[in-house]
Amino acid sequence: MRDLIFKERQVGILESLANAWRGLRGPVVFPLLQFAVYVCSAMSVMLFVERVYMAIVIICVKALKRKRYTKYKLKLDTVKKELEDSGTHPKVLVQIPMFNEKEVYRLSIGAACGLSWPFDKIIIQVLDDSTDLVIRELVESECQRWASKGVNIKYENRSNRNGYKAGAMREGLRKCYVKDCEYVAIFDADFQPEPDFLWRTIPFLLSNHDLALVQARWKFVNANECLLTRLQEMSLDYHFGVEQEVGSSTYSFFGFNGTAGVWRLEALKDAGGWKDRTTVEDMDLAVRASLKGWKFVFVGDLWVKNELPSTFKAYRYQQHRWSCGPANLFRKMFKEILLCERVSLLKKFHVLYAFFFVRKIVAHFVTFFFYCIIIPTCVLVPEVHLPKYIAIYIPSTISILNAICTPKSSHLLIFWILFENVLSMHRSKATIIGLLEANRVNEWVVTEKLGNTGKTKASSKWLKRPQFRLIERIHMLEIILGCYLLFCAIYDVLYGRDHFYVYLFLQAGAAFIVGFGYVGTFMPS
């Protein structure tokens, strides 16, 4: 009898919920959802047009062989011989900012000390903000070891981390021994430039006095470590191979990547120096320098080795910084860019619309809200009109254009799409935080490096199969997203007619894989 009463109550509750849903769906949910579809459709078209435009530009650039750095027609061997004969090498500062970099500090310091340049015309400056005293002693000892070999290397540390990386580099430029330097090369702690790096960058600055920055491309030494690093490689290859190349070839402007680049110190000071008002001090400096009329060049055939984050935790923190910072900078500099009189209207439009709004804001919102929220919800409200070209053809074209840049990973295209959709949840949240200047807007968590360049296969396997507590691997937001997508997929199987369940099951699976910690290597606490 009790069981019967309990079942009747359950049926009554379910019927009440169903009636409430039917009552809200028509007058409330349907118009709101249809409006959201129109907004997301417009943003999808904006992103599509931007990607197609960049594809056309990069095809023309490569077909006509008119990359920006080739226009300068520099004969590097001739420039080198002239400098050596005259002995007029400019003085170069090499900055290596680091923070508790136990695994990689030797690699970056060793590579910087191995740069080919007259020993009396180069200063290696290690900016160590480490809070771990043991690591600080190790870094200082490494600097002393190179100094004993005759390298002009300076070890600098601070009693605080004010301004984080920007603050450290700003303090480094104030040292008395820097006053005679004309250029500054910057390398993060996991970057390993080749010995000829300065010979392949400084000549551009010597012969073009309106040039402020020479940016090199990144080469990922651990790209094949796991699926997470392979997928990152696909995204970053598109960034360097298309976005940076297009910006350099059309407007002589792009976002400085914060490392593997050489700045003219005159331009850096003219732009106002390093500022720590956002977590993207590199992009902030680049935009301000561009507004002053300075030009940049991206040298796409100059690669600098570095490491990708291979743990999901490190990658998630990195993506928060890379998504929150640009949105916050857009908010802070919108008026300044709009009112700047030194740049053309076309360049203002490029910076505000294409560089910031479409690539740094719209791209994240479309990927998460449209593909992970709006489209699945449309399954529950079949009255909503969702054009197939918006839901299927446009994102397919965008994905294919991205995959072309990394042909060796083209077979991972589906995994890349699904993974990017899941990660877009964190990027969208970070973008909103940046736009609203909410909590965590200035959160700076240094990306963890594991020093994978020096690890053997055995140690790599050890990293992937450690002892752990299950709770350390759980990511609840991804699991909740997966549950919602799975519910929508099942509903579509039972009542739908558009076969969206194929996509929804795959996307739900990707959310669960990330949610239960099966992406990347894993380091227990």
CSV table of N, CA, C and O in Angstrom, one decimal, residues 43-59 234-239 242-243 246 353-355 357-364 366-367 371 394-405 413 416-417 420 427:
chain,number,residue,atom,x,y,z
A,43,MET,N,26.6,36.2,-34.3
A,43,MET,CA,27.9,36.1,-33.8
A,43,MET,C,28.7,35.0,-34.6
A,43,MET,O,29.9,35.2,-34.9
A,44,SER,N,28.0,34.0,-35.0
A,44,SER,CA,28.6,32.9,-35.8
A,44,SER,C,29.0,33.4,-37.1
A,44,SER,O,30.1,33.1,-37.7
A,45,VAL,N,28.1,34.2,-37.7
A,45,VAL,CA,28.4,34.8,-39.1
A,45,VAL,C,29.6,35.7,-39.0
A,45,VAL,O,30.5,35.7,-39.8
A,46,MET,N,29.7,36.5,-37.9
A,46,MET,CA,30.8,37.4,-37.7
A,46,MET,C,32.1,36.6,-37.6
A,46,MET,O,33.1,37.0,-38.2
A,47,LEU,N,32.1,35.5,-36.8
A,47,LEU,CA,33.3,34.7,-36.7
A,47,LEU,C,33.7,34.0,-38.0
A,47,LEU,O,34.8,33.9,-38.4
A,48,PHE,N,32.7,33.6,-38.7
A,48,PHE,CA,32.9,32.9,-40.0
A,48,PHE,C,33.5,33.9,-41.0
A,48,PHE,O,34.5,33.5,-41.7
A,49,VAL,N,33.0,35.1,-41.1
A,49,VAL,CA,33.5,36.1,-42.0
A,49,VAL,C,35.0,36.4,-41.7
A,49,VAL,O,35.8,36.5,-42.6
A,50,GLU,N,35.3,36.5,-40.4
A,50,GLU,CA,36.6,36.8,-40.0
A,50,GLU,C,37.6,35.7,-40.3
A,50,GLU,O,38.7,35.9,-40.8
A,51,ARG,N,37.2,34.4,-40.1
A,51,ARG,CA,38.0,33.3,-40.4
A,51,ARG,C,38.2,33.2,-41.9
A,51,ARG,O,39.3,32.8,-42.4
A,52,VAL,N,37.2,33.4,-42.7
A,52,VAL,CA,37.3,33.3,-44.2
A,52,VAL,C,38.2,34.4,-44.7
A,52,VAL,O,39.1,34.2,-45.6
A,53,TYR,N,38.1,35.6,-44.1
A,53,TYR,CA,38.9,36.7,-44.5
A,53,TYR,C,40.4,36.4,-44.2
A,53,TYR,O,41.3,36.6,-45.1
A,54,MET,N,40.7,35.9,-43.1
A,54,MET,CA,42.1,35.5,-42.7
A,54,MET,C,42.6,34.4,-43.6
A,54,MET,O,43.8,34.4,-44.0
A,55,ALA,N,41.7,33.5,-44.0
A,55,ALA,CA,42.1,32.4,-44.9
A,55,ALA,C,42.5,32.9,-46.3
A,55,ALA,O,43.5,32.5,-46.9
A,56,ILE,N,41.7,33.9,-46.8
A,56,ILE,CA,42.0,34.5,-48.1
A,56,ILE,C,43.3,35.3,-48.0
A,56,ILE,O,44.2,35.2,-48.9
A,57,VAL,N,43.5,36.0,-46.9
A,57,VAL,CA,44.8,36.8,-46.8
A,57,VAL,C,46.0,35.9,-46.8
A,57,VAL,O,47.0,36.1,-47.4
A,58,ILE,N,45.9,34.8,-46.0
A,58,ILE,CA,47.1,33.9,-45.8
A,58,ILE,C,47.3,33.2,-47.1
A,58,ILE,O,48.5,32.9,-47.4
A,59,ILE,N,46.3,32.8,-47.9
A,59,ILE,CA,46.5,32.2,-49.2
A,59,ILE,C,47.2,33.1,-50.1
A,59,ILE,O,48.2,32.8,-50.8
A,234,MET,N,47.2,22.2,-32.2
A,234,MET,CA,46.3,22.5,-33.3
A,234,MET,C,45.8,24.0,-33.2
A,234,MET,O,45.8,24.7,-34.1
A,235,SER,N,45.4,24.4,-32.0
A,235,SER,CA,44.9,25.7,-31.7
A,235,SER,C,46.1,26.8,-31.9
A,235,SER,O,45.9,27.8,-32.6
A,236,LEU,N,47.2,26.5,-31.4
A,236,LEU,CA,48.3,27.4,-31.4
A,236,LEU,C,49.0,27.5,-32.8
A,236,LEU,O,49.5,28.6,-33.2
A,237,ASP,N,49.0,26.4,-33.5
A,237,ASP,CA,49.5,26.5,-34.9
A,237,ASP,C,48.6,27.4,-35.8
A,237,ASP,O,49.1,28.1,-36.6
A,238,TYR,N,47.3,27.4,-35.5
A,238,TYR,CA,46.4,28.3,-36.2
A,238,TYR,C,46.7,29.8,-35.8
A,238,TYR,O,46.8,30.7,-36.6
A,239,HIS,N,46.9,29.9,-34.5
A,239,HIS,CA,47.2,31.3,-34.0
A,239,HIS,C,48.5,31.9,-34.7
A,239,HIS,O,48.5,33.0,-35.2
A,242,VAL,N,48.3,31.6,-38.9
A,242,VAL,CA,47.3,32.5,-39.6
A,242,VAL,C,47.1,33.8,-38.9
A,242,VAL,O,47.4,34.9,-39.5
A,243,GLU,N,46.7,33.9,-37.6
A,243,GLU,CA,46.4,35.1,-37.0
A,243,GLU,C,47.6,36.1,-36.9
A,243,GLU,O,47.5,37.2,-37.3
A,246,VAL,N,48.8,37.0,-40.6
A,246,VAL,CA,47.8,38.0,-41.2
A,246,VAL,C,48.0,39.4,-40.6
A,246,VAL,O,48.1,40.4,-41.3
A,353,TYR,N,37.4,45.7,-33.6
A,353,TYR,CA,36.4,44.7,-34.0
A,353,TYR,C,37.1,43.3,-34.2
A,353,TYR,O,36.6,42.3,-33.6
A,354,ALA,N,38.1,43.2,-35.1
A,354,ALA,CA,38.6,41.9,-35.4
A,354,ALA,C,39.5,41.3,-34.3
A,354,ALA,O,39.3,40.2,-33.8
A,355,PHE,N,40.5,42.1,-33.9
A,355,PHE,CA,41.4,41.7,-32.9
A,355,PHE,C,40.8,41.4,-31.6
A,355,PHE,O,41.0,40.3,-30.9
A,357,PHE,N,37.1,42.2,-30.4
A,357,PHE,CA,35.7,41.8,-30.2
A,357,PHE,C,35.5,40.4,-30.8
A,357,PHE,O,34.9,39.5,-30.1
A,358,VAL,N,35.8,40.2,-32.0
A,358,VAL,CA,35.5,38.9,-32.6
A,358,VAL,C,36.4,37.7,-32.1
A,358,VAL,O,35.9,36.7,-31.7
A,359,ARG,N,37.7,38.0,-32.1
A,359,ARG,CA,38.6,36.9,-31.7
A,359,ARG,C,38.7,36.6,-30.2
A,359,ARG,O,38.9,35.5,-29.8
A,360,LYS,N,38.6,37.7,-29.4
A,360,LYS,CA,38.8,37.5,-28.0
A,360,LYS,C,37.4,37.4,-27.2
A,360,LYS,O,37.5,37.0,-26.0
A,361,ILE,N,36.3,37.8,-27.8
A,361,ILE,CA,35.1,37.7,-27.0
A,361,ILE,C,34.0,36.9,-27.8
A,361,ILE,O,33.6,35.9,-27.2
A,362,VAL,N,33.7,37.3,-29.0
A,362,VAL,CA,32.7,36.5,-29.7
A,362,VAL,C,33.0,35.0,-29.9
A,362,VAL,O,32.2,34.2,-29.7
A,363,ALA,N,34.3,34.8,-30.2
A,363,ALA,CA,34.7,33.4,-30.4
A,363,ALA,C,34.4,32.5,-29.2
A,363,ALA,O,33.9,31.3,-29.4
A,364,HIS,N,34.7,33.0,-28.0
A,364,HIS,CA,34.4,32.2,-26.8
A,364,HIS,C,32.9,32.0,-26.5
A,364,HIS,O,32.5,31.0,-26.2
A,366,VAL,N,30.3,32.2,-28.7
A,366,VAL,CA,29.7,31.4,-29.6
A,366,VAL,C,29.9,29.9,-29.3
A,366,VAL,O,29.0,29.1,-29.3
A,367,THR,N,31.2,29.6,-29.1
A,367,THR,CA,31.6,28.2,-28.9
A,367,THR,C,30.9,27.6,-27.7
A,367,THR,O,30.4,26.5,-27.8
A,371,TYR,N,26.9,26.3,-28.9
A,371,TYR,CA,27.1,24.9,-29.2
A,371,TYR,C,26.9,24.0,-28.0
A,371,TYR,O,26.6,22.8,-28.1
A,394,ILE,N,28.5,26.3,-41.0
A,394,ILE,CA,29.5,27.4,-40.6
A,394,ILE,C,30.5,26.8,-39.6
A,394,ILE,O,31.7,27.0,-39.8
A,395,PRO,N,30.1,26.2,-38.5
A,395,PRO,CA,31.1,25.6,-37.6
A,395,PRO,C,32.0,24.6,-38.3
A,395,PRO,O,33.2,24.5,-37.9
A,396,SER,N,31.5,23.8,-39.2
A,396,SER,CA,32.3,22.8,-39.9
A,396,SER,C,33.4,23.5,-40.7
A,396,SER,O,34.6,23.1,-40.7
A,397,THR,N,33.0,24.6,-41.4
A,397,THR,CA,34.0,25.3,-42.2
A,397,THR,C,35.1,26.0,-41.3
A,397,THR,O,36.3,25.9,-41.7
A,398,ILE,N,34.7,26.6,-40.2
A,398,ILE,CA,35.6,27.2,-39.3
A,398,ILE,C,36.6,26.1,-38.8
A,398,ILE,O,37.8,26.3,-38.7
A,399,SER,N,36.1,24.9,-38.4
A,399,SER,CA,36.9,23.9,-37.9
A,399,SER,C,37.9,23.4,-38.9
A,399,SER,O,39.1,23.1,-38.6
A,400,ILE,N,37.5,23.2,-40.1
A,400,ILE,CA,38.4,22.7,-41.2
A,400,ILE,C,39.5,23.7,-41.5
A,400,ILE,O,40.6,23.4,-41.7
A,401,LEU,N,39.1,25.0,-41.5
A,401,LEU,CA,40.1,26.1,-41.7
A,401,LEU,C,41.2,26.0,-40.6
A,401,LEU,O,42.4,26.2,-40.9
A,402,ASN,N,40.8,25.7,-39.4
A,402,ASN,CA,41.7,25.6,-38.3
A,402,ASN,C,42.6,24.4,-38.4
A,402,ASN,O,43.8,24.4,-38.2
A,403,ALA,N,42.0,23.3,-38.8
A,403,ALA,CA,42.8,22.0,-38.9
A,403,ALA,C,43.8,22.0,-40.0
A,403,ALA,O,44.8,21.3,-39.9
A,404,ILE,N,43.6,22.8,-41.0
A,404,ILE,CA,44.6,22.8,-42.1
A,404,ILE,C,46.0,23.2,-41.7
A,404,ILE,O,47.0,22.8,-42.2
A,405,CYS,N,46.1,24.0,-40.6
A,405,CYS,CA,47.4,24.5,-40.1
A,405,CYS,C,48.2,23.4,-39.5
A,405,CYS,O,49.4,23.6,-39.3
A,413,LEU,N,40.5,16.0,-35.6
A,413,LEU,CA,39.6,17.2,-35.8
A,413,LEU,C,38.4,17.1,-34.9
A,413,LEU,O,38.0,18.1,-34.2
A,416,TRP,N,39.2,17.6,-31.4
A,416,TRP,CA,39.6,19.0,-31.1
A,416,TRP,C,38.3,19.9,-31.0
A,416,TRP,O,38.2,20.7,-30.1
A,417,ILE,N,37.3,19.7,-31.8
A,417,ILE,CA,36.1,20.4,-31.8
A,417,ILE,C,35.4,20.2,-30.4
A,417,ILE,O,35.0,21.1,-29.8
A,420,GLU,N,37.4,21.7,-27.5
A,420,GLU,CA,37.3,23.2,-27.5
A,420,GLU,C,36.0,23.6,-27.0
A,420,GLU,O,35.9,24.6,-26.3
A,427,ARG,N,36.6,29.6,-20.7
A,427,ARG,CA,37.0,30.8,-21.4
A,427,ARG,C,35.9,31.8,-21.4
A,427,ARG,O,36.1,33.0,-21.2
